[in-house]
């Protein structure tokens, strides 16, 4: 039998039921503040006008403030369905809208790095462990039905029939299916800033370039970077070489004013330094893909790395590296045209490191005399200035205020042409024009080697960039300005090179000549026959010059004989090791064949390049017979 005190009176139950039925519905205040991102999928999070919040489990406590207003515009992923991320947008304290794509891989930890990037962008973030953990939870839980295509580098990206060009803060062109955004875990600083108008740049900078071949070359090169991909051409570079105070850095600032800059440094903010390791230059090149990379003062680069760096930048790929597990990491790849300055050239840097300059390096990274030869250093025409220094100061001042807009205008016009016309037809027309320009540059040198023709194509690409910019109304130049002034730069390069032939042919003659001249008596043992079969003419001395040095580390012999002109002189006989040392760094077989064709190396009667000689006290020895006339060689025909 139960106790009466545990029973609820019927009157009490009825009063409770009546109270519930008569109670008023109190609205939940937070629901009125929910933003458009608040949904069942967001769970405990909601967006209000004042910021992002997490609902408190205890109704008596306030909701947790996480950050200022922030929204997810879309989920991102690359073309292979990897590298998923979020495209977020927020406003900073000045009301400026920011948009940035962050890979989800950054959400795996405590989200410290992404919080730092958001804070750097002006987003207010709550302090304390609880808000930080809740913000990380929100990032992991956010998802969207909208999609965007992510890419990891700037430059051209093809999506089916359409192509878009990506800059850190802007996309040129449209993908018919979805938006394209730049998404990187460790982004480079954005140096593609813009200031001023096209009209200001054209009047204050563009028109000053008229009549100045090196300035036209620099500006045209800045426009030519995006053309490499459309033309299917590899990257490469040029170095304006010459003594200090010629105006080389001014040319770089003028080129940089086309591409971009920063608020604090103007166009100078776009210019990078050679003072970097090879690994650091990989990231720099990747951040300038399909654009023109501008580097100042080649002499700051380690001479031991100069040759390999030239190869790396031009070939467009970084080093192969292993990941943490020992597997192969993805190799960084880019396509870049680069413009440089330096008091030294590539050959000087290699010589300083004790290395020979390979022909492939010279083709990929060419040295152009910075001095235009008019008595004004880099300049040929001073326009309104009275002295070269005054013009340089004027251009520095203008480029500190006006920069970046020409490149954006150029990309807009170029992408519009690709959209309006068939892309294949546009690319074919560009290639046809490039080939025509290159042919005009070589019209006086029909027998030019493939190396010279390759460099002529690069000059033609640069000239084409200037022509297109002029056609688009950007430069303010005449139609043939870039074509003719860049022709002068090509001719100056060719004059400095000294030949239109293969560089390896010239190197074969030069290296053997210099080896013999340098080592002379020290490494070539004398061979003087005791009795001459035929006495020389009475006015020609029969005896060789007196001996001055003792031979050490013998590279061969030199024999006192009667030469082809009837005079007495030395015939040089090199051992196999001596010849290989003289031709170090070259293809020995090809180099020896060049020496035979030039008449400096006499082959044996058996067709072999080395002849058999019977040396006093040594017997038969196979040696390379080199004529004395090589010492007077110019190592190639001068242009």
Short mmCIF file of C-alpha atoms in Angstrom, two decimals, residues 188-189 272-288 293 295 301 305 309 312-313 318-319 321 332 334:
data_model
loop_
_atom_site.label_atom_id
_atom_site.label_comp_id
_atom_site.label_asym_id
_atom_site.label_seq_id
_atom_site.Cartn_x
_atom_site.Cartn_y
_atom_site.Cartn_z
CA UNK A 188 54.03 35.11 -51.97
CA UNK A 189 53.52 38.83 -51.33
CA UNK A 272 63.58 41.10 -57.20
CA UNK A 273 67.23 40.60 -56.31
CA UNK A 274 69.67 38.00 -57.60
CA UNK A 275 70.93 37.76 -54.03
CA UNK A 276 69.16 34.48 -53.38
CA UNK A 277 69.84 30.78 -53.30
CA UNK A 278 68.71 28.57 -56.14
CA UNK A 279 65.89 27.22 -53.98
CA UNK A 280 64.60 30.71 -53.16
CA UNK A 281 64.66 31.67 -56.85
CA UNK A 282 62.39 28.71 -57.58
CA UNK A 283 59.59 30.24 -55.52
CA UNK A 284 60.29 33.66 -57.06
CA UNK A 285 60.00 32.21 -60.57
CA UNK A 286 56.82 30.34 -59.65
CA UNK A 287 55.30 33.60 -58.38
CA UNK A 288 56.01 35.21 -61.79
CA UNK A 293 60.54 38.34 -63.86
CA UNK A 295 66.06 40.77 -61.32
CA UNK A 301 74.47 35.82 -57.23
CA UNK A 305 75.37 28.95 -59.11
CA UNK A 309 70.47 29.12 -62.24
CA UNK A 312 66.78 26.47 -64.14
CA UNK A 313 64.94 29.72 -64.82
CA UNK A 318 62.97 23.18 -60.09
CA UNK A 319 64.99 20.46 -58.46
CA UNK A 321 63.27 16.55 -53.98
CA UNK A 332 57.79 23.15 -59.27
CA UNK A 334 56.85 27.60 -64.48
#
